[in-house]
């Protein structure tokens, strides 16, 4: 028994199917007992849930408007193709993800430009199947985007805006994994001025010096100075200049591709690359349910990391077991990194894409440490939704009410609705052909 336990702990992936079958079998007796009683149903939805459809619609509208805004040459004679991110992969410059998978297939976006944007920012390059990181991809598989910090991404001509009407021409490429930012400055047209640059936060934009380069004017990020500060008001020593993207890669939930208006494929009806299924289920409280652990019993298989929702309210993610059961960890009890969307109360403010982690909880109240805010903008009051957290957890699921911490600019307080007892729900699961 000790030897088997040691092997189980050493190779958890090998014994995972056995564990799921055993835990699923242990859940069979209470499941059979519960089947003798009526299925729970809600008599009426709370007032907050009755307006949830309006909030979700407003969120998607404002996200699309924010992602397609800006002024750049791609908007001329091109139609925007708004895509959701379904997965991130591989570590690139700055230790951040450097590849995205989209909810459109390679075939659906084959006629789109290679440049991928978000607002006025350049995010990355669309990779064609059979080339680079997509050398093994098939046309029917989800499209792949190579972010600018990818090791195989091409260097870009750029300009650093000094703030006095002057610019420095430079070359920007992906940084190393251990570097403090995703991009680094490689060459300067004026090395002396570049070496004496000691002020961060300057805008870096594409210069578009060649026909094969990215269109001019797209924002790459802001400068980050790496070096030693001056002593007693003396000059500082700049060792390197890095570029920090406006939005952290882990927080990306949507991007925009650009299709020529005259493209024949634009008129073709696209087929969905991903199908988001919904399986009816019931959530039961486990002993210690206040700690955010529940049992879900579904009418079908429960995928790992599948979102569990109740009338549009995001309850948490499930770990699939055998016989249509799963263990649910509520959002408040989770300790993973989350891609989130914050919908401000002010209709003039755009939605914020955040990369967050829960640092403290108190029943249904959670405090999140957030990053990924453009220009370190302060957080605001609003409603919190899920961002892109995998194939089975799409963006736009309502979590709860959010308020900024009065003293810590990176802390967000989230209040989620709380219910007890068995209740009907749905398990989301995406499938890719």
XYZ file of C-alpha atoms in Angstrom:
433
model
C 0.000 0.000 0.000
C 2.826 2.392 0.829
C 4.527 1.613 -2.490
C 1.286 2.201 -4.410
C 0.716 5.472 -2.535
C 4.249 6.620 -3.371
C 3.736 5.836 -7.067
C 0.350 7.609 -6.944
C 1.926 10.780 -5.545
C 4.913 10.648 -7.886
C 2.915 10.073 -11.092
C -0.479 11.737 -10.499
C -1.318 11.964 -14.204
C -0.964 8.196 -14.660
C -3.318 7.351 -11.798
C -5.780 10.212 -12.448
C -8.314 8.007 -14.332
C -8.325 5.500 -11.453
C -8.817 8.281 -8.915
C -11.714 9.755 -10.888
C -13.409 6.364 -11.120
C -12.998 5.676 -7.386
C -14.240 9.129 -6.303
C -17.099 8.924 -8.803
C -18.071 5.505 -7.410
C -18.059 6.918 -3.870
C -20.521 9.597 -5.043
C -22.968 7.046 -6.489
C -24.879 6.184 -3.251
C -25.842 9.794 -2.397
C -26.625 10.378 -6.058
C -29.024 7.432 -6.166
C -30.580 8.563 -2.889
C -31.081 12.067 -4.299
C -32.695 10.670 -7.477
C -35.686 9.499 -5.405
C -36.597 13.110 -4.669
C -37.738 15.937 -6.896
C -35.215 17.968 -8.849
C -34.810 21.413 -7.212
C -35.987 24.414 -9.199
C -35.977 28.160 -8.577
C -39.402 29.715 -8.129
C -38.204 33.103 -9.365
C -34.893 34.677 -10.229
C -33.457 37.396 -7.986
C -33.642 40.970 -9.200
C -29.909 40.998 -9.941
C -30.262 37.968 -12.216
C -33.216 39.474 -14.061
C -30.944 42.273 -15.304
C -28.028 39.948 -16.023
C -28.915 39.619 -19.700
C -28.774 43.399 -20.104
C -25.403 43.567 -18.330
C -23.930 40.805 -20.484
C -25.180 42.412 -23.675
C -23.738 45.763 -22.578
C -20.422 44.086 -21.766
C -20.052 42.475 -25.205
C -21.071 45.684 -26.970
C -18.565 47.816 -25.066
C -15.781 45.232 -25.423
C -16.253 45.118 -29.193
C -16.373 48.914 -29.436
C -13.183 49.274 -27.364
C -11.289 46.581 -29.284
C -12.090 48.076 -32.693
C -11.415 51.709 -31.826
C -8.293 53.665 -32.792
C -6.943 55.158 -35.990
C -4.564 53.090 -38.092
C -4.182 52.080 -41.769
C -5.734 48.640 -41.207
C -9.130 50.274 -40.780
C -9.010 51.537 -44.386
C -10.719 49.068 -46.728
C -10.788 46.346 -44.065
C -13.573 44.804 -42.008
C -12.957 43.948 -38.367
C -13.239 40.294 -37.296
C -13.717 40.177 -33.545
C -12.326 36.934 -32.077
C -12.391 35.457 -28.592
C -9.304 33.844 -27.092
C -9.887 30.215 -26.088
C -6.373 29.268 -24.949
C -2.896 30.634 -24.291
C 0.281 28.611 -24.646
C 4.063 28.662 -24.316
C 6.194 31.106 -22.354
C 7.918 33.881 -24.259
C 9.574 37.166 -23.439
C 9.158 38.258 -19.832
C 7.867 34.800 -18.887
C 4.458 35.673 -20.376
C 2.371 33.576 -22.790
C 3.382 34.117 -26.404
C 0.697 32.188 -28.344
C -3.084 32.507 -28.529
C -5.719 30.150 -29.941
C -8.903 31.771 -31.247
C -12.538 30.760 -31.608
C -12.157 30.968 -35.417
C -10.483 28.307 -37.521
C -7.498 28.810 -39.810
C -9.805 28.394 -42.813
C -12.217 31.086 -41.599
C -9.483 33.724 -41.272
C -7.260 32.621 -44.161
C -7.945 35.880 -46.033
C -7.287 38.166 -43.049
C -4.229 40.359 -42.663
C -1.399 38.929 -40.604
C -1.481 41.826 -38.134
C -3.634 41.325 -35.016
C -4.692 44.363 -33.006
C -6.613 45.390 -29.917
C -7.754 48.991 -29.872
C -4.782 51.049 -31.000
C -2.267 48.386 -29.940
C -0.514 45.772 -32.053
C -0.889 42.399 -30.329
C 0.807 39.926 -32.648
C 0.778 38.145 -35.996
C -1.630 35.586 -37.407
C 0.196 32.337 -38.199
C -0.801 30.369 -41.291
C -1.149 26.561 -40.992
C 2.020 24.768 -41.999
C 4.275 27.689 -41.036
C 6.281 28.482 -37.906
C 4.527 27.431 -34.664
C 1.516 26.214 -36.711
C 3.535 23.778 -38.828
C 1.385 20.841 -37.623
C -1.951 22.697 -37.589
C -4.821 21.751 -39.882
C -7.120 24.315 -41.594
C -10.112 23.265 -39.459
C -8.260 23.789 -36.150
C -8.457 27.012 -34.090
C -6.412 29.853 -35.545
C -3.090 30.604 -33.872
C -1.706 34.064 -33.070
C 2.000 34.546 -32.444
C 2.419 37.394 -29.959
C 5.250 39.896 -30.317
C 7.257 38.283 -27.503
C 7.398 34.942 -29.300
C 10.936 33.653 -29.990
C 10.061 33.333 -33.701
C 8.369 36.742 -34.001
C 10.031 39.142 -36.422
C 11.700 42.336 -35.155
C 9.708 45.517 -35.729
C 10.794 49.019 -36.653
C 9.512 51.381 -33.968
C 9.788 54.902 -32.644
C 9.965 56.129 -29.056
C 8.030 59.348 -28.421
C 10.176 61.558 -26.169
C 7.338 63.926 -25.347
C 8.911 67.078 -26.824
C 7.935 66.352 -30.409
C 11.084 64.327 -31.027
C 11.297 60.609 -31.605
C 14.007 57.977 -31.465
C 13.992 55.300 -34.156
C 14.688 51.808 -32.908
C 14.189 48.081 -33.454
C 12.011 46.150 -30.999
C 12.058 42.360 -30.646
C 10.909 39.724 -28.179
C 12.787 39.665 -24.885
C 14.178 36.615 -23.102
C 12.035 34.582 -20.721
C 13.917 35.900 -17.681
C 13.739 39.551 -18.755
C 11.527 41.993 -16.804
C 9.252 42.763 -19.777
C 7.878 41.104 -22.898
C 9.825 43.213 -25.453
C 13.243 44.828 -25.529
C 14.858 47.562 -27.578
C 17.667 46.194 -29.715
C 19.055 49.024 -31.876
C 18.879 52.815 -31.865
C 19.345 55.300 -34.685
C 21.059 57.530 -32.097
C 22.894 55.170 -29.683
C 24.080 58.024 -27.434
C 20.571 59.364 -26.801
C 19.247 55.839 -26.405
C 21.893 54.981 -23.780
C 21.102 58.184 -21.860
C 17.351 57.547 -21.818
C 16.397 57.489 -18.132
C 12.647 58.059 -18.154
C 10.136 55.239 -18.426
C 6.502 55.335 -19.470
C 7.204 56.700 -22.984
C 4.949 55.458 -25.777
C 6.516 53.116 -28.327
C 4.792 52.829 -31.705
C 5.428 51.040 -34.966
C 7.315 53.083 -37.560
C 6.326 51.193 -40.731
C 9.606 51.783 -42.558
C 9.129 48.924 -45.022
C 6.246 47.373 -46.936
C 6.584 44.086 -45.032
C 6.626 45.782 -41.647
C 3.604 46.538 -39.457
C 1.564 49.653 -40.346
C 2.845 52.833 -38.744
C 1.248 54.261 -35.616
C 0.232 51.072 -33.797
C 1.051 51.143 -30.096
C 3.539 48.516 -28.871
C 3.664 49.581 -25.228
C 5.583 51.823 -22.848
C 9.269 51.981 -22.052
C 10.742 50.374 -18.943
C 14.227 51.512 -17.965
C 16.528 48.826 -16.567
C 19.642 50.055 -14.793
C 20.943 51.881 -11.725
C 19.570 55.176 -10.377
C 21.899 58.117 -9.908
C 23.540 58.815 -6.546
C 23.096 62.250 -4.982
C 21.334 63.702 -8.019
C 23.986 62.292 -10.326
C 23.246 60.749 -13.724
C 21.677 57.304 -13.776
C 23.184 54.306 -15.549
C 20.853 52.791 -18.153
C 21.689 49.169 -18.962
C 18.720 48.389 -21.156
C 15.346 49.628 -22.327
C 12.359 47.292 -22.401
C 8.809 47.697 -23.682
C 5.826 46.751 -21.499
C 2.610 45.950 -23.462
C -0.453 48.010 -22.631
C -2.404 44.902 -21.601
C -0.723 41.888 -20.051
C -0.926 38.794 -22.250
C -2.560 36.684 -19.546
C -5.460 39.163 -19.409
C -6.315 39.029 -23.132
C -9.825 37.761 -23.780
C -10.533 39.187 -27.263
C -8.478 40.368 -30.243
C -9.303 41.815 -33.669
C -8.333 40.515 -37.114
C -8.710 42.574 -40.283
C -10.257 41.186 -43.489
C -10.110 43.074 -46.833
C -13.513 44.367 -47.890
C -13.160 42.925 -51.395
C -12.350 39.427 -50.119
C -14.564 36.734 -51.630
C -14.288 34.590 -48.505
C -15.815 37.370 -46.435
C -19.209 36.648 -47.972
C -19.049 32.943 -47.159
C -20.931 31.798 -44.097
C -18.341 30.719 -41.522
C -18.758 27.471 -39.643
C -18.190 27.595 -35.898
C -14.859 26.087 -34.917
C -15.991 25.608 -31.345
C -19.328 24.406 -30.029
C -20.119 25.352 -26.448
C -22.378 22.655 -25.037
C -24.572 23.033 -21.977
C -25.337 20.034 -19.771
C -28.113 20.181 -17.168
C -26.870 19.436 -13.661
C -27.534 19.878 -9.951
C -25.080 21.315 -7.415
C -25.019 19.782 -3.920
C -23.231 21.192 -0.886
C -20.430 19.047 0.491
C -19.378 19.032 4.156
C -17.509 22.278 4.609
C -19.382 23.924 1.739
C -18.586 27.304 3.255
C -15.043 26.704 2.048
C -16.294 26.645 -1.536
C -16.379 22.887 -2.256
C -19.454 21.377 -3.933
C -20.547 18.280 -5.832
C -22.128 18.593 -9.274
C -24.213 15.786 -10.769
C -24.755 16.220 -14.518
C -26.666 14.420 -17.243
C -23.414 13.821 -19.100
C -19.614 13.888 -18.702
C -18.093 16.788 -16.773
C -14.920 18.149 -18.458
C -12.005 19.367 -16.389
C -12.018 23.144 -15.782
C -15.584 23.403 -17.096
C -17.551 26.446 -15.954
C -20.583 25.764 -13.750
C -23.272 28.436 -14.101
C -26.653 29.062 -12.519
C -28.912 31.317 -14.590
C -25.819 33.031 -15.989
C -24.105 33.372 -12.598
C -20.626 31.843 -12.556
C -20.367 29.439 -9.608
C -16.885 28.050 -10.268
C -14.983 25.427 -12.224
C -15.375 21.667 -12.007
C -12.978 18.775 -11.853
C -14.533 15.912 -13.795
C -15.088 12.515 -12.160
C -16.723 9.318 -13.366
C -20.464 8.694 -13.835
C -21.316 12.321 -14.678
C -20.109 13.794 -11.394
C -17.543 16.442 -10.588
C -16.071 18.437 -7.736
C -16.736 22.156 -7.989
C -14.415 24.814 -6.579
C -16.219 28.126 -6.251
C -14.646 31.297 -7.596
C -14.108 32.672 -4.101
C -12.280 29.496 -2.998
C -10.024 29.274 -6.064
C -6.338 30.155 -5.983
C -5.559 30.081 -9.706
C -4.842 33.056 -11.942
C -7.962 34.438 -13.599
C -8.538 36.406 -16.777
C -11.365 38.791 -15.868
C -13.461 41.559 -17.406
C -14.525 44.553 -15.311
C -17.557 46.456 -16.617
C -17.452 49.971 -15.050
C -20.624 51.614 -13.813
C -19.693 54.722 -15.809
C -20.950 54.059 -19.371
C -18.205 56.321 -20.758
C -15.436 54.096 -19.397
C -14.337 51.067 -21.433
C -14.273 47.539 -19.955
C -10.998 46.558 -18.290
C -9.238 43.264 -18.970
C -7.486 42.092 -15.822
C -5.135 39.341 -14.760
C -6.020 38.608 -11.139
C -5.474 36.215 -8.277
C -7.537 35.893 -5.084
C -5.443 36.761 -2.031
C -8.062 36.711 0.754
C -11.655 35.585 1.287
C -14.431 35.924 3.826
C -17.365 33.638 2.948
C -18.680 35.127 -0.334
C -16.368 38.157 -0.238
C -13.020 37.986 -2.048
C -10.088 40.350 -2.536
C -8.251 40.110 -5.842
C -4.740 41.332 -6.642
C -5.020 42.676 -10.207
C -2.541 43.437 -12.966
C -2.801 44.076 -16.690
C -4.257 47.582 -16.331
C -3.211 49.968 -19.129
C -1.001 52.726 -17.785
C -1.573 51.510 -14.207
C -5.043 53.107 -14.236
C -6.975 52.934 -11.008
C -9.678 50.341 -10.676
C -13.288 51.472 -10.606
C -16.630 50.190 -9.359
C -18.597 47.875 -11.600
C -19.547 44.303 -12.382
C -17.010 41.513 -12.715
C -17.185 38.889 -15.475
C -14.948 36.034 -16.516
C -12.425 36.614 -19.261
C -10.955 33.850 -21.380
C -9.980 31.001 -19.034
C -9.834 28.028 -21.370
C -11.944 26.052 -23.791
C -14.641 25.221 -21.235
C -14.759 28.593 -19.438
C -15.668 31.362 -21.919
C -15.677 35.096 -21.387
C -18.774 36.953 -20.230
C -19.971 34.882 -17.239
C -21.126 37.141 -14.396
C -19.244 36.759 -11.102
C -20.515 39.566 -8.883
C -20.267 43.163 -7.776
C -16.775 44.703 -7.598
C -15.476 47.699 -5.657
C -11.904 49.077 -5.578
C -9.964 49.048 -2.329
C -9.808 52.599 -0.881
C -6.070 52.433 -0.168
C -4.513 49.737 -2.373
C -4.816 50.603 -6.119
C -4.208 46.978 -7.185
C -6.823 45.396 -4.903
C -10.389 44.709 -5.989
C -13.166 43.619 -3.617
C -15.732 41.240 -5.140
C -19.044 40.236 -3.564
C -20.631 37.119 -5.049
C -24.228 35.948 -4.459
C -24.479 33.036 -2.040
C -27.024 30.203 -1.851
C -27.197 26.925 0.036
C -28.809 23.573 -0.635
C -29.301 21.677 -3.903
C -29.892 23.930 -6.880
C -30.122 23.481 -10.670
C -27.215 24.598 -12.827
C -25.493 24.021 -16.153
C -22.031 22.670 -16.965
C -20.393 24.317 -19.969
C -18.156 22.282 -22.233
C -16.513 23.288 -25.517
C -15.726 20.788 -28.237
C -13.388 21.287 -31.177
C -13.827 19.263 -34.379
